[in-house]
Amino acid sequence: MNREKIYVIVFDSTHYAIAAEKNLKDKGYKFNMIPTPREITANCGLSIMFNEDILGYIKKDVESKNLKVKGIYEMEKTLHEKKVTQIG
Amino acid sequence: MLKKVDARGMNCPLPVIHTKKALETIENGKITTIVDNEVAKENVSKLAKSLDFKVDIQQSQGNYYIDIFKEHNMIEPIDMDIHCDTTPKKDLVILISKDRLGEGSEELGKILMKGYIYTLTEVQPLPKSILFLNGGVNLVVEGAETIEHLRDLESKGVEILSCGACLDYFKVKNKLLVGGIGNMYHIVEKLNNAQNTIKL
């Protein structure tokens, strides 16, 4: 079965998320800004979602810019559900 | 004690009702409910889970054998989410007339609209059509960050239609990247024929 593994970074506030989006966009990374998935938190919030290949770069970038992160999650999507594991 | 509930051929929500009744009649032990469709299987296992009973499901020749183990007293089911009608709502039409969602901040509004369109790809049932007009057409043309999600929706069978006059007005007709072009007749017909519409 084809399982899609994606990564999600949840920020401490909307402002950090917006700042991260701007920064990562400037760097030309391929990612999506998405509403935080329900499996992670029921709070309304913004997150960025991207593939495994750029996880290291994005993590480093976000850290160096002092953007406050609430958590980094690995999400495995199957047909019926999303499995979420916190990895940072 | 062992008991069987043969719920094959029963209409929703009867398999759930009969299973619950059977569970009420025993002190403890196992109930096996036999159903012949996926929806009934889901609903009966939801019942068992909401009662906090262990469930074991086996499939054989198109039937599902659901073993439910009553190991403690029954409580009233909590959070039992039984669905009988699982057919997608095919009559929802969404009209998007701006490139942002809500009032207050333009920056936030654009982010929210992007998030809205992404979330549409994740939630069932999918809408039948999404219509774009006036500033909404900014979301379907070159440079828009919503293209990927709209293409995803289109590939899942959602009709994406943009107002031709609007694309023309903003001089972006040749920059359309997703969906088709329609005129006001299309838009009026789609909206009039929809049983459910959302205007953003």
mmCIF file of C-alpha atoms in Angstrom:
data_model
loop_
_atom_site.group_PDB
_atom_site.id
_atom_site.type_symbol
_atom_site.label_atom_id
_atom_site.label_comp_id
_atom_site.label_asym_id
_atom_site.label_seq_id
_atom_site.Cartn_x
_atom_site.Cartn_y
_atom_site.Cartn_z
ATOM 1 C CA MET A 1 0.000 0.000 0.000
ATOM 2 C CA ASN A 2 1.253 3.413 -0.919
ATOM 3 C CA ARG A 3 1.682 5.408 2.258
ATOM 4 C CA GLU A 4 2.304 9.078 2.119
ATOM 5 C CA LYS A 5 4.629 10.439 4.763
ATOM 6 C CA ILE A 6 4.508 14.159 5.314
ATOM 7 C CA TYR A 7 5.806 16.517 7.949
ATOM 8 C CA VAL A 8 4.016 19.293 9.758
ATOM 9 C CA ILE A 9 5.446 22.075 11.890
ATOM 10 C CA VAL A 10 3.013 23.735 14.274
ATOM 11 C CA PHE A 11 3.942 27.187 15.538
ATOM 12 C CA ASP A 12 3.288 28.954 18.799
ATOM 13 C CA SER A 13 1.255 31.651 17.103
ATOM 14 C CA THR A 14 -0.210 32.693 13.778
ATOM 15 C CA HIS A 15 2.436 35.409 13.521
ATOM 16 C CA TYR A 16 5.291 32.927 13.762
ATOM 17 C CA ALA A 17 3.606 30.785 11.119
ATOM 18 C CA ILE A 18 3.233 33.750 8.762
ATOM 19 C CA ALA A 19 6.836 34.798 9.349
ATOM 20 C CA ALA A 20 7.986 31.239 8.648
ATOM 21 C CA GLU A 21 5.966 31.123 5.448
ATOM 22 C CA LYS A 22 7.561 34.335 4.198
ATOM 23 C CA ASN A 23 11.029 33.163 5.083
ATOM 24 C CA LEU A 24 10.711 29.709 3.554
ATOM 25 C CA LYS A 25 9.041 31.096 0.449
ATOM 26 C CA ASP A 26 11.972 33.466 -0.056
ATOM 27 C CA LYS A 27 14.281 30.479 0.101
ATOM 28 C CA GLY A 28 12.254 28.719 -2.574
ATOM 29 C CA TYR A 29 11.242 25.640 -0.598
ATOM 30 C CA LYS A 30 8.237 23.654 -1.715
ATOM 31 C CA PHE A 31 5.752 23.506 1.141
ATOM 32 C CA ASN A 32 2.184 24.311 1.985
ATOM 33 C CA MET A 33 0.729 26.471 4.667
ATOM 34 C CA ILE A 34 -2.261 24.584 6.007
ATOM 35 C CA PRO A 35 -4.721 24.783 8.873
ATOM 36 C CA THR A 36 -3.288 22.602 11.660
ATOM 37 C CA PRO A 37 -4.680 19.074 11.174
ATOM 38 C CA ARG A 38 -7.297 17.990 13.718
ATOM 39 C CA GLU A 39 -5.199 14.951 14.578
ATOM 40 C CA ILE A 40 -2.572 17.278 16.024
ATOM 41 C CA THR A 41 -4.667 19.855 17.826
ATOM 42 C CA ALA A 42 -8.237 21.021 17.805
ATOM 43 C CA ASN A 43 -7.109 24.609 18.225
ATOM 44 C CA CYS A 44 -7.416 26.853 15.254
ATOM 45 C CA GLY A 45 -3.915 27.338 13.988
ATOM 46 C CA LEU A 46 -1.658 27.492 11.008
ATOM 47 C CA SER A 47 1.101 25.049 10.213
ATOM 48 C CA ILE A 48 3.464 24.356 7.410
ATOM 49 C CA MET A 49 3.456 21.002 5.667
ATOM 50 C CA PHE A 50 6.240 19.572 3.501
ATOM 51 C CA ASN A 51 7.928 16.390 2.327
ATOM 52 C CA GLU A 52 10.673 14.455 4.043
ATOM 53 C CA ASP A 53 13.472 15.592 1.711
ATOM 54 C CA ILE A 54 13.515 19.133 3.113
ATOM 55 C CA LEU A 55 12.780 18.349 6.759
ATOM 56 C CA GLY A 56 16.381 18.996 7.829
ATOM 57 C CA TYR A 57 16.671 22.307 5.999
ATOM 58 C CA ILE A 58 13.368 23.640 7.217
ATOM 59 C CA LYS A 59 14.072 22.640 10.805
ATOM 60 C CA LYS A 60 17.403 24.411 10.756
ATOM 61 C CA ASP A 61 15.934 27.477 9.134
ATOM 62 C CA VAL A 62 13.067 27.778 11.548
ATOM 63 C CA GLU A 63 15.429 27.378 14.489
ATOM 64 C CA SER A 64 17.900 29.961 13.221
ATOM 65 C CA LYS A 65 15.127 32.530 12.786
ATOM 66 C CA ASN A 66 13.895 31.958 16.327
ATOM 67 C CA LEU A 67 10.404 31.120 15.166
ATOM 68 C CA LYS A 68 8.725 29.514 18.131
ATOM 69 C CA VAL A 69 7.619 26.006 17.296
ATOM 70 C CA LYS A 70 4.966 24.103 19.220
ATOM 71 C CA GLY A 71 5.871 20.799 17.665
ATOM 72 C CA ILE A 72 7.122 18.922 14.649
ATOM 73 C CA TYR A 73 5.027 15.973 13.543
ATOM 74 C CA GLU A 74 5.296 13.112 11.135
ATOM 75 C CA MET A 75 1.995 12.313 9.503
ATOM 76 C CA GLU A 76 1.279 9.076 7.725
ATOM 77 C CA LYS A 77 -1.811 9.157 5.603
ATOM 78 C CA THR A 78 -3.647 5.996 4.741
ATOM 79 C CA LEU A 79 -6.952 5.720 2.981
ATOM 80 C CA HIS A 80 -9.021 6.102 6.114
ATOM 81 C CA GLU A 81 -6.890 7.776 8.701
ATOM 82 C CA LYS A 82 -3.918 9.885 9.541
ATOM 83 C CA LYS A 83 -1.322 8.581 11.931
ATOM 84 C CA VAL A 84 0.462 11.369 13.730
ATOM 85 C CA THR A 85 3.739 11.068 15.648
ATOM 86 C CA GLN A 86 5.477 13.966 17.335
ATOM 87 C CA ILE A 87 9.147 13.993 16.403
ATOM 88 C CA GLY A 88 10.277 17.313 17.790
ATOM 89 C CA MET B 1 -23.024 -17.466 27.011
ATOM 90 C CA LEU B 2 -23.067 -17.038 23.255
ATOM 91 C CA LYS B 3 -25.609 -15.302 21.126
ATOM 92 C CA LYS B 4 -25.960 -14.534 17.441
ATOM 93 C CA VAL B 5 -27.681 -11.599 15.773
ATOM 94 C CA ASP B 6 -28.215 -12.214 12.096
ATOM 95 C CA ALA B 7 -28.607 -8.714 10.731
ATOM 96 C CA ARG B 8 -28.055 -9.544 7.098
ATOM 97 C CA GLY B 9 -30.518 -7.764 4.857
ATOM 98 C CA MET B 10 -31.565 -5.369 7.600
ATOM 99 C CA ASN B 11 -31.755 -1.682 6.846
ATOM 100 C CA CYS B 12 -29.728 0.857 8.789
ATOM 101 C CA PRO B 13 -29.926 1.400 11.755
ATOM 102 C CA LEU B 14 -31.613 -1.946 12.578
ATOM 103 C CA PRO B 15 -28.367 -3.960 12.925
ATOM 104 C CA VAL B 16 -27.275 -1.540 15.641
ATOM 105 C CA ILE B 17 -30.607 -1.646 17.451
ATOM 106 C CA HIS B 18 -30.777 -5.457 17.429
ATOM 107 C CA THR B 19 -27.172 -5.765 18.568
ATOM 108 C CA LYS B 20 -27.775 -3.357 21.422
ATOM 109 C CA LYS B 21 -30.899 -5.259 22.486
ATOM 110 C CA ALA B 22 -29.010 -8.549 22.416
ATOM 111 C CA LEU B 23 -26.247 -7.058 24.534
ATOM 112 C CA GLU B 24 -28.830 -5.904 27.046
ATOM 113 C CA THR B 25 -30.209 -9.422 27.428
ATOM 114 C CA ILE B 26 -26.945 -11.011 28.513
ATOM 115 C CA GLU B 27 -25.072 -10.535 31.781
ATOM 116 C CA ASN B 28 -21.741 -11.004 30.123
ATOM 117 C CA GLY B 29 -20.249 -13.014 27.289
ATOM 118 C CA LYS B 30 -20.059 -12.789 23.552
ATOM 119 C CA ILE B 31 -22.538 -11.566 20.944
ATOM 120 C CA THR B 32 -21.835 -12.209 17.291
ATOM 121 C CA THR B 33 -23.588 -9.916 14.858
ATOM 122 C CA ILE B 34 -23.568 -10.894 11.202
ATOM 123 C CA VAL B 35 -23.960 -8.104 8.657
ATOM 124 C CA ASP B 36 -23.608 -7.999 4.911
ATOM 125 C CA ASN B 37 -22.324 -4.489 4.276
ATOM 126 C CA GLU B 38 -19.542 -2.145 5.227
ATOM 127 C CA VAL B 39 -21.797 0.586 6.641
ATOM 128 C CA ALA B 40 -23.506 -1.814 9.049
ATOM 129 C CA LYS B 41 -20.122 -3.230 10.046
ATOM 130 C CA GLU B 42 -18.835 0.256 10.850
ATOM 131 C CA ASN B 43 -21.954 1.208 12.775
ATOM 132 C CA VAL B 44 -22.089 -1.975 14.859
ATOM 133 C CA SER B 45 -18.415 -1.673 15.756
ATOM 134 C CA LYS B 46 -18.978 1.975 16.672
ATOM 135 C CA LEU B 47 -21.735 0.849 19.023
ATOM 136 C CA ALA B 48 -19.430 -1.667 20.688
ATOM 137 C CA LYS B 49 -16.610 0.835 21.009
ATOM 138 C CA SER B 50 -18.884 3.504 22.443
ATOM 139 C CA LEU B 51 -19.966 0.938 25.068
ATOM 140 C CA ASP B 52 -16.312 0.209 25.728
ATOM 141 C CA PHE B 53 -16.632 -3.467 24.708
ATOM 142 C CA LYS B 54 -13.930 -5.359 22.858
ATOM 143 C CA VAL B 55 -14.640 -6.057 19.192
ATOM 144 C CA ASP B 56 -13.284 -8.623 16.811
ATOM 145 C CA ILE B 57 -14.318 -8.598 13.161
ATOM 146 C CA GLN B 58 -13.943 -11.355 10.625
ATOM 147 C CA GLN B 59 -14.914 -11.260 6.995
ATOM 148 C CA SER B 60 -16.142 -14.268 5.134
ATOM 149 C CA GLN B 61 -17.910 -14.554 1.801
ATOM 150 C CA GLY B 62 -19.127 -10.981 1.742
ATOM 151 C CA ASN B 63 -20.385 -11.100 5.319
ATOM 152 C CA TYR B 64 -18.878 -9.569 8.408
ATOM 153 C CA TYR B 65 -18.915 -11.485 11.688
ATOM 154 C CA ILE B 66 -18.606 -8.989 14.495
ATOM 155 C CA ASP B 67 -17.792 -10.505 17.887
ATOM 156 C CA ILE B 68 -18.569 -8.206 20.780
ATOM 157 C CA PHE B 69 -17.363 -9.145 24.234
ATOM 158 C CA LYS B 70 -19.471 -7.884 27.092
ATOM 159 C CA GLU B 71 -17.139 -7.923 30.030
ATOM 160 C CA HIS B 72 -18.712 -5.259 32.200
ATOM 161 C CA ASN B 73 -22.062 -3.612 32.762
ATOM 162 C CA MET B 74 -23.547 -1.577 29.975
ATOM 163 C CA ILE B 75 -23.456 2.150 30.091
ATOM 164 C CA GLU B 76 -25.466 4.365 27.794
ATOM 165 C CA PRO B 77 -23.447 4.696 24.580
ATOM 166 C CA ILE B 78 -21.355 7.852 24.474
ATOM 167 C CA ASP B 79 -20.365 9.630 21.289
ATOM 168 C CA MET B 80 -22.006 7.067 19.098
ATOM 169 C CA ASP B 81 -21.818 8.456 15.622
ATOM 170 C CA ILE B 82 -24.073 6.262 13.508
ATOM 171 C CA HIS B 83 -24.342 7.090 9.827
ATOM 172 C CA CYS B 84 -26.983 5.569 7.647
ATOM 173 C CA ASP B 85 -26.664 7.729 4.603
ATOM 174 C CA THR B 86 -23.126 7.654 3.321
ATOM 175 C CA THR B 87 -23.805 8.931 -0.170
ATOM 176 C CA PRO B 88 -21.794 12.100 -0.781
ATOM 177 C CA LYS B 89 -23.704 15.362 -0.937
ATOM 178 C CA LYS B 90 -23.331 15.884 -4.613
ATOM 179 C CA ASP B 91 -25.328 19.054 -4.715
ATOM 180 C CA LEU B 92 -23.094 21.457 -2.831
ATOM 181 C CA VAL B 93 -21.893 24.385 -4.920
ATOM 182 C CA ILE B 94 -19.398 26.885 -3.552
ATOM 183 C CA LEU B 95 -19.223 30.380 -5.009
ATOM 184 C CA ILE B 96 -15.951 32.152 -4.353
ATOM 185 C CA SER B 97 -16.114 35.858 -5.111
ATOM 186 C CA LYS B 98 -12.919 37.062 -3.461
ATOM 187 C CA ASP B 99 -9.360 35.851 -3.108
ATOM 188 C CA ARG B 100 -9.519 36.145 0.660
ATOM 189 C CA LEU B 101 -11.699 34.731 3.410
ATOM 190 C CA GLY B 102 -13.378 37.053 5.852
ATOM 191 C CA GLU B 103 -12.821 40.686 6.704
ATOM 192 C CA GLY B 104 -10.229 42.320 8.918
ATOM 193 C CA SER B 105 -6.812 41.607 7.520
ATOM 194 C CA GLU B 106 -5.967 41.134 3.886
ATOM 195 C CA GLU B 107 -2.859 39.120 4.703
ATOM 196 C CA LEU B 108 -4.694 36.790 7.036
ATOM 197 C CA GLY B 109 -7.679 36.609 4.673
ATOM 198 C CA LYS B 110 -5.486 35.289 1.871
ATOM 199 C CA ILE B 111 -3.903 32.707 4.157
ATOM 200 C CA LEU B 112 -7.317 31.598 5.373
ATOM 201 C CA MET B 113 -8.618 31.231 1.817
ATOM 202 C CA LYS B 114 -5.625 29.110 0.925
ATOM 203 C CA GLY B 115 -6.277 27.025 4.025
ATOM 204 C CA TYR B 116 -9.959 26.740 3.169
ATOM 205 C CA ILE B 117 -9.258 25.396 -0.304
ATOM 206 C CA TYR B 118 -6.644 22.973 1.019
ATOM 207 C CA THR B 119 -9.085 21.720 3.654
ATOM 208 C CA LEU B 120 -11.755 21.156 0.995
ATOM 209 C CA THR B 121 -9.462 18.476 -0.445
ATOM 210 C CA GLU B 122 -9.369 16.717 2.928
ATOM 211 C CA VAL B 123 -13.020 16.679 3.940
ATOM 212 C CA GLN B 124 -15.816 14.448 2.674
ATOM 213 C CA PRO B 125 -18.225 14.935 1.035
ATOM 214 C CA LEU B 126 -16.586 16.972 -1.668
ATOM 215 C CA PRO B 127 -18.561 19.796 -3.256
ATOM 216 C CA LYS B 128 -20.002 19.282 -6.711
ATOM 217 C CA SER B 129 -18.683 22.533 -8.129
ATOM 218 C CA ILE B 130 -16.624 25.524 -7.114
ATOM 219 C CA LEU B 131 -17.348 28.708 -9.025
ATOM 220 C CA PHE B 132 -14.937 31.635 -9.119
ATOM 221 C CA LEU B 133 -15.922 35.174 -9.960
ATOM 222 C CA ASN B 134 -14.643 38.724 -9.591
ATOM 223 C CA GLY B 135 -11.507 38.723 -7.388
ATOM 224 C CA GLY B 136 -12.003 35.011 -6.800
ATOM 225 C CA VAL B 137 -10.435 34.287 -10.187
ATOM 226 C CA ASN B 138 -7.070 35.254 -8.703
ATOM 227 C CA LEU B 139 -7.145 31.800 -7.117
ATOM 228 C CA VAL B 140 -7.201 29.894 -10.416
ATOM 229 C CA VAL B 141 -4.550 31.733 -12.396
ATOM 230 C CA GLU B 142 -0.779 31.708 -12.671
ATOM 231 C CA GLY B 143 0.922 32.701 -9.438
ATOM 232 C CA ALA B 144 -1.885 31.496 -7.188
ATOM 233 C CA GLU B 145 -0.855 29.187 -4.376
ATOM 234 C CA THR B 146 -4.181 27.391 -4.546
ATOM 235 C CA ILE B 147 -3.610 25.806 -7.973
ATOM 236 C CA GLU B 148 -2.237 22.528 -6.646
ATOM 237 C CA HIS B 149 -5.180 21.986 -4.274
ATOM 238 C CA LEU B 150 -7.737 22.952 -6.921
ATOM 239 C CA ARG B 151 -6.153 20.522 -9.375
ATOM 240 C CA ASP B 152 -6.370 17.876 -6.701
ATOM 241 C CA LEU B 153 -10.081 18.630 -6.251
ATOM 242 C CA GLU B 154 -10.623 18.585 -10.009
ATOM 243 C CA SER B 155 -8.946 15.188 -10.283
ATOM 244 C CA LYS B 156 -11.369 13.934 -7.632
ATOM 245 C CA GLY B 157 -14.312 14.998 -9.760
ATOM 246 C CA VAL B 158 -15.055 18.485 -8.458
ATOM 247 C CA GLU B 159 -15.999 20.893 -11.215
ATOM 248 C CA ILE B 160 -13.958 24.105 -11.216
ATOM 249 C CA LEU B 161 -15.486 26.929 -13.206
ATOM 250 C CA SER B 162 -14.362 30.529 -13.555
ATOM 251 C CA CYS B 163 -16.274 33.523 -14.813
ATOM 252 C CA GLY B 164 -14.993 34.366 -18.286
ATOM 253 C CA ALA B 165 -15.893 38.043 -18.074
ATOM 254 C CA CYS B 166 -13.923 38.296 -14.832
ATOM 255 C CA LEU B 167 -10.819 36.611 -16.264
ATOM 256 C CA ASP B 168 -11.149 39.035 -19.150
ATOM 257 C CA TYR B 169 -11.569 42.064 -16.929
ATOM 258 C CA PHE B 170 -8.392 41.271 -14.990
ATOM 259 C CA LYS B 171 -6.645 40.359 -18.272
ATOM 260 C CA VAL B 172 -5.715 36.894 -16.992
ATOM 261 C CA LYS B 173 -7.700 34.689 -19.378
ATOM 262 C CA ASN B 174 -4.497 33.253 -20.845
ATOM 263 C CA LYS B 175 -3.147 32.603 -17.366
ATOM 264 C CA LEU B 176 -5.895 30.247 -16.268
ATOM 265 C CA LEU B 177 -4.257 27.130 -14.819
ATOM 266 C CA VAL B 178 -7.122 25.081 -13.469
ATOM 267 C CA GLY B 179 -10.724 24.394 -14.403
ATOM 268 C CA GLY B 180 -12.953 25.672 -17.161
ATOM 269 C CA ILE B 181 -14.435 28.988 -18.183
ATOM 270 C CA GLY B 182 -18.124 29.704 -17.865
ATOM 271 C CA ASN B 183 -20.457 32.629 -18.298
ATOM 272 C CA MET B 184 -23.207 34.003 -16.094
ATOM 273 C CA TYR B 185 -25.700 31.455 -17.487
ATOM 274 C CA HIS B 186 -23.533 28.613 -16.230
ATOM 275 C CA ILE B 187 -23.129 30.284 -12.872
ATOM 276 C CA VAL B 188 -26.836 31.021 -12.453
ATOM 277 C CA GLU B 189 -27.810 27.495 -13.525
ATOM 278 C CA LYS B 190 -25.333 25.837 -11.198
ATOM 279 C CA LEU B 191 -26.458 27.946 -8.268
ATOM 280 C CA ASN B 192 -30.165 27.528 -9.014
ATOM 281 C CA ASN B 193 -29.886 23.767 -9.381
ATOM 282 C CA ALA B 194 -27.815 23.289 -6.250
ATOM 283 C CA GLN B 195 -29.573 22.132 -3.121
ATOM 284 C CA ASN B 196 -26.877 23.653 -1.007
ATOM 285 C CA THR B 197 -24.719 26.667 -1.760
ATOM 286 C CA ILE B 198 -21.972 28.453 0.097
ATOM 287 C CA LYS B 199 -20.934 31.926 -0.944
ATOM 288 C CA LEU B 200 -17.561 33.226 0.103
#
